Amino acid sequence: MTERNAIEARNVVKTFGQGDTAVKALDDVSVAIREGEFFTLLGPSGCGKSTLLRAIAGIWPWWQGHLSQPEDFGARAMFLPQRPYFPSGTLREAVAYPQSSDGLEDAHLARALTRAGLAHLATDLSAEANWTQKLSGGEQQRLAIARVFLKQPAWLFLDEATSALDEKTEAVVYQALLDDMQARGGTVISVAHRTSVAKLHSDTWHMPSAPSAAIA
Ligand code: ADP
Ligand code: MG
């Protein structure tokens, strides 16, 4: 039976392509994550971690199986990919995206940036740029993390969202993120590259074996 405050995915199957070149990325995978858990998906590159994470976050519907999510999940969840998107324009708009920055106080935005390790940007929220070009990969990932501090989701999905940071910075930023989520009883579901990050989670789950290359 499905728990009310849990994500439960059952018998998830996803095949990419057809015929000789088909790849079964997920082959009857089932997983349950309860509210308040810090859960990390582990496994070698290509074993289906990103595919499963997108499926259980509900941001990508092209798979077979069953998914149940808590009530009002969509409004309380955030997904951070490895390469976040930023609109060109002011820094204020880039942090607030996809919401409007109207009505958000500068002090609130600056605090979110500072907590994500971007204090050097927090003094000029009106600066305009193509942020994807202007910022390094690590800064872009921290800018996306600032959105978490700003919006305070109850459910947070991280798909190698700190991979461009050096190990020390990554540990500091990740811990700040987890402390913030824990203070609100939030749930974190991560795909993390380094074991130092995986260790910060309370639950680890090794994905079943790598996908079959061709299933035709
Ligand atoms: P991981 O995140 O564990 O590295 P992915 O979930 O990205 O793995 O991918 C799982 C498998 O599915 C891989 O073999 C990958 O090549 C394949 N795959 C993922 N996305 C696509 C796609 N859009 N088209 C074709 N194959 C894909
Ligand atoms: Mg991946």
Short mmCIF file of C-alpha atoms and ligand atoms in Angstrom, two decimals:
data_model
loop_
_atom_site.label_atom_id
_atom_site.label_comp_id
_atom_site.label_asym_id
_atom_site.label_seq_id
_atom_site.Cartn_x
_atom_site.Cartn_y
_atom_site.Cartn_z
CA MET A 1 0.00 0.00 0.00
CA THR A 2 1.21 3.48 -0.84
CA GLU A 3 2.22 5.72 2.04
CA ARG A 4 0.65 9.14 1.92
CA ASN A 5 3.88 11.06 2.43
CA ALA A 6 6.06 9.08 0.10
CA ILE A 7 7.07 8.78 -3.50
CA GLU A 8 6.57 5.29 -4.75
CA ALA A 9 7.54 4.12 -8.21
CA ARG A 10 6.71 0.58 -9.20
CA ASN A 11 7.77 -1.54 -12.15
CA VAL A 12 9.35 1.32 -14.05
CA VAL A 13 10.43 0.37 -17.55
CA LYS A 14 12.06 2.70 -20.05
CA THR A 15 13.46 1.75 -23.42
CA PHE A 16 15.21 4.26 -25.65
CA GLY A 17 15.11 3.64 -29.38
CA GLN A 18 13.86 0.63 -31.28
CA GLY A 19 15.08 -2.54 -32.92
CA ASP A 20 18.78 -3.45 -32.90
CA THR A 21 19.84 -0.19 -31.29
CA ALA A 22 17.24 -0.20 -28.48
CA VAL A 23 18.58 0.43 -24.96
CA LYS A 24 16.61 -0.67 -21.93
CA ALA A 25 17.59 2.06 -19.50
CA LEU A 26 15.23 0.90 -16.73
CA ASP A 27 14.05 -2.68 -16.49
CA ASP A 28 11.28 -3.14 -13.92
CA VAL A 29 12.69 -0.85 -11.25
CA SER A 30 10.76 -0.17 -8.04
CA VAL A 31 11.69 2.34 -5.37
CA ALA A 32 10.03 4.11 -2.44
CA ILE A 33 11.21 7.28 -0.71
CA ARG A 34 9.58 8.54 2.47
CA GLU A 35 9.25 12.16 3.43
CA GLY A 36 12.27 13.39 5.39
CA GLU A 37 14.73 10.92 3.86
CA PHE A 38 18.03 11.94 2.30
CA PHE A 39 18.21 9.38 -0.44
CA THR A 40 20.99 8.86 -2.96
CA LEU A 41 20.93 6.78 -6.11
CA LEU A 42 24.25 5.10 -6.86
CA GLY A 43 25.54 3.20 -9.83
CA PRO A 44 27.93 3.40 -12.77
CA SER A 45 27.53 5.93 -15.55
CA GLY A 46 24.77 4.93 -17.94
CA CYS A 47 22.91 2.66 -15.47
CA GLY A 48 19.77 4.81 -15.60
CA LYS A 49 20.09 7.14 -12.59
CA SER A 50 19.08 10.33 -14.42
CA THR A 51 16.27 8.55 -16.24
CA LEU A 52 14.83 7.21 -12.97
CA LEU A 53 15.28 10.52 -11.13
CA ARG A 54 13.37 12.44 -13.83
CA ALA A 55 10.65 9.81 -13.82
CA ILE A 56 10.07 9.84 -10.06
CA ALA A 57 10.25 13.64 -9.95
CA GLY A 58 7.38 13.63 -12.41
CA ILE A 59 9.08 16.00 -14.85
CA TRP A 60 9.30 13.49 -17.66
CA PRO A 61 6.36 11.19 -18.44
CA TRP A 62 7.64 8.95 -21.25
CA TRP A 63 8.02 5.68 -19.38
CA GLN A 64 5.87 2.74 -18.32
CA GLY A 65 5.01 1.87 -14.76
CA HIS A 66 3.24 3.32 -11.78
CA LEU A 67 4.10 6.46 -9.80
CA SER A 68 2.43 7.86 -6.72
CA GLN A 69 3.44 11.14 -5.14
CA PRO A 70 2.25 13.02 -2.06
CA GLU A 71 -0.54 15.54 -2.39
CA ASP A 72 0.43 18.94 -3.73
CA PHE A 73 3.83 17.46 -4.65
CA GLY A 74 4.30 19.51 -7.83
CA ALA A 75 4.10 22.84 -6.05
CA ARG A 76 6.56 21.74 -3.37
CA ALA A 77 9.24 20.04 -5.47
CA MET A 78 12.37 21.33 -7.20
CA PHE A 79 14.68 19.57 -9.64
CA LEU A 80 18.28 20.67 -10.14
CA PRO A 81 19.95 19.20 -13.24
CA GLN A 82 23.68 19.12 -13.86
CA ARG A 83 23.39 22.03 -16.29
CA PRO A 84 20.84 24.56 -15.05
CA TYR A 85 19.10 27.08 -17.29
CA PHE A 86 19.27 30.84 -16.73
CA PRO A 87 17.45 33.52 -18.68
CA SER A 88 19.60 36.43 -19.87
CA GLY A 89 18.79 39.57 -17.94
CA THR A 90 19.30 40.70 -14.39
CA LEU A 91 20.81 38.52 -11.71
CA ARG A 92 17.61 39.06 -9.76
CA GLU A 93 15.62 37.43 -12.58
CA ALA A 94 18.14 34.61 -13.00
CA VAL A 95 17.88 33.59 -9.34
CA ALA A 96 14.10 33.85 -9.18
CA TYR A 97 13.51 31.91 -12.44
CA PRO A 98 11.12 30.32 -13.32
CA GLN A 99 9.15 32.66 -11.07
CA SER A 100 9.08 36.40 -11.46
CA SER A 101 11.43 38.38 -9.24
CA ASP A 102 8.70 41.00 -8.69
CA GLY A 103 7.98 41.38 -5.03
CA LEU A 104 11.07 39.48 -3.87
CA GLU A 105 13.18 41.50 -1.46
CA ASP A 106 16.79 42.12 -2.40
CA ALA A 107 17.97 41.12 1.08
CA HIS A 108 16.24 37.77 0.67
CA LEU A 109 17.81 37.18 -2.76
CA ALA A 110 21.25 38.27 -1.53
CA ARG A 111 21.03 35.91 1.44
CA ALA A 112 20.17 32.98 -0.84
CA LEU A 113 23.17 33.75 -3.05
CA THR A 114 25.47 34.07 -0.06
CA ARG A 115 24.34 30.76 1.40
CA ALA A 116 25.08 29.12 -1.94
CA GLY A 117 28.64 30.50 -1.84
CA LEU A 118 28.04 33.41 -4.22
CA ALA A 119 28.52 36.34 -1.83
CA HIS A 120 30.67 38.04 -4.47
CA LEU A 121 27.61 38.35 -6.74
CA ALA A 122 25.09 39.26 -4.06
CA THR A 123 25.98 42.94 -3.99
CA ASP A 124 24.70 43.70 -7.50
CA LEU A 125 21.37 42.05 -8.17
CA SER A 126 20.63 44.51 -11.00
CA ALA A 127 23.67 43.38 -13.01
CA GLU A 128 22.62 42.17 -16.46
CA ALA A 129 24.37 39.37 -18.35
CA ASN A 130 24.06 36.19 -20.31
CA TRP A 131 24.70 34.19 -17.14
CA THR A 132 25.37 30.92 -18.96
CA GLN A 133 28.30 32.59 -20.71
CA LYS A 134 29.48 34.81 -17.91
CA LEU A 135 29.58 32.35 -15.01
CA SER A 136 31.78 29.28 -14.64
CA GLY A 137 30.11 25.87 -14.48
CA GLY A 138 30.54 25.79 -10.71
CA GLU A 139 29.07 29.28 -10.29
CA GLN A 140 26.10 28.30 -12.43
CA GLN A 141 25.48 25.27 -10.24
CA ARG A 142 25.68 27.45 -7.13
CA LEU A 143 23.28 29.95 -8.68
CA ALA A 144 20.79 27.11 -9.13
CA ILE A 145 21.36 26.09 -5.50
CA ALA A 146 20.57 29.65 -4.42
CA ARG A 147 17.09 29.01 -5.86
CA VAL A 148 16.65 26.22 -3.34
CA PHE A 149 17.46 28.56 -0.44
CA LEU A 150 15.06 31.08 -1.93
CA LYS A 151 12.12 28.81 -2.64
CA GLN A 152 12.53 26.25 0.13
CA PRO A 153 11.01 23.20 -1.53
CA ALA A 154 9.80 20.24 0.52
CA TRP A 155 11.10 17.76 -2.06
CA LEU A 156 14.48 18.35 -3.69
CA PHE A 157 15.94 16.36 -6.59
CA LEU A 158 19.63 16.83 -7.42
CA ASP A 159 21.10 15.21 -10.52
CA GLU A 160 24.86 15.67 -10.17
CA ALA A 161 23.97 19.28 -9.41
CA THR A 162 27.33 20.04 -7.77
CA SER A 163 29.59 18.12 -10.13
CA ALA A 164 31.49 21.21 -11.33
CA LEU A 165 32.52 22.24 -7.82
CA ASP A 166 35.81 21.19 -6.27
CA GLU A 167 35.39 18.53 -3.58
CA LYS A 168 35.82 20.89 -0.63
CA THR A 169 33.38 23.52 -1.90
CA GLU A 170 30.94 20.81 -2.91
CA ALA A 171 30.92 19.36 0.63
CA VAL A 172 30.32 22.79 2.20
CA VAL A 173 27.52 23.75 -0.20
CA TYR A 174 25.86 20.32 -0.03
CA GLN A 175 25.92 20.30 3.75
CA ALA A 176 24.35 23.78 3.85
CA LEU A 177 21.66 22.54 1.49
CA LEU A 178 20.96 19.43 3.55
CA ASP A 179 20.86 21.44 6.80
CA ASP A 180 18.32 23.77 5.20
CA MET A 181 16.18 20.87 3.99
CA GLN A 182 16.41 19.06 7.34
CA ALA A 183 15.31 22.14 9.26
CA ARG A 184 12.05 22.00 7.31
CA GLY A 185 11.63 18.23 7.37
CA GLY A 186 12.31 18.18 3.64
CA THR A 187 13.28 15.24 1.48
CA VAL A 188 16.39 15.06 -0.72
CA ILE A 189 16.85 12.62 -3.58
CA SER A 190 20.30 12.88 -5.11
CA VAL A 191 22.40 11.43 -7.83
CA ALA A 192 25.90 12.27 -6.68
CA HIS A 193 29.21 11.63 -8.34
CA ARG A 194 31.53 11.56 -5.34
CA THR A 195 31.30 9.17 -2.41
CA SER A 196 32.00 12.12 -0.08
CA VAL A 197 28.59 13.49 -1.10
CA ALA A 198 26.84 10.13 -1.10
CA LYS A 199 27.94 9.70 2.54
CA LEU A 200 25.95 12.76 3.59
CA HIS A 201 22.71 10.92 2.84
CA SER A 202 20.85 8.68 5.25
CA ASP A 203 19.81 6.15 2.62
CA THR A 204 21.78 4.87 -0.33
CA TRP A 205 20.35 2.74 -3.05
CA HIS A 206 22.41 0.96 -5.66
CA MET A 207 20.62 0.84 -8.96
CA PRO A 208 20.06 -2.64 -10.34
CA SER A 209 22.52 -3.79 -13.00
CA ALA A 210 23.39 -1.65 -16.02
CA PRO A 211 20.93 -1.61 -18.92
CA SER A 212 21.07 -4.19 -21.61
CA ALA A 213 22.72 -2.64 -24.64
CA ALA A 214 20.29 -4.04 -27.14
CA ILE A 215 17.08 -5.88 -26.44
CA ALA A 216 15.76 -6.51 -29.91
P1 ADP B 1 23.07 7.69 -15.77
O1 ADP B 1 22.41 8.94 -15.30
O2 ADP B 1 23.08 6.58 -14.74
O3 ADP B 1 24.45 7.94 -16.27
P2 ADP B 1 21.06 7.76 -17.86
O4 ADP B 1 19.78 7.63 -17.13
O5 ADP B 1 21.43 9.10 -18.36
O6 ADP B 1 22.24 7.11 -16.99
O7 ADP B 1 21.02 6.81 -19.12
C1 ADP B 1 20.71 5.40 -19.03
C2 ADP B 1 20.86 4.76 -20.40
O8 ADP B 1 19.88 5.27 -21.28
C3 ADP B 1 22.21 5.02 -21.06
O9 ADP B 1 22.59 3.87 -21.76
C4 ADP B 1 21.94 6.16 -22.00
O10 ADP B 1 22.80 6.15 -23.10
C5 ADP B 1 20.50 5.89 -22.41
N1 ADP B 1 19.78 7.14 -22.72
C6 ADP B 1 19.50 8.11 -21.82
N2 ADP B 1 18.81 9.12 -22.41
C7 ADP B 1 18.68 8.77 -23.71
C8 ADP B 1 18.07 9.37 -24.85
N3 ADP B 1 17.44 10.55 -24.75
N4 ADP B 1 18.13 8.71 -26.02
C9 ADP B 1 18.72 7.51 -26.12
N5 ADP B 1 19.32 6.88 -25.10
C10 ADP B 1 19.31 7.49 -23.90
MG MG B 2 23.07 10.93 -15.20
#
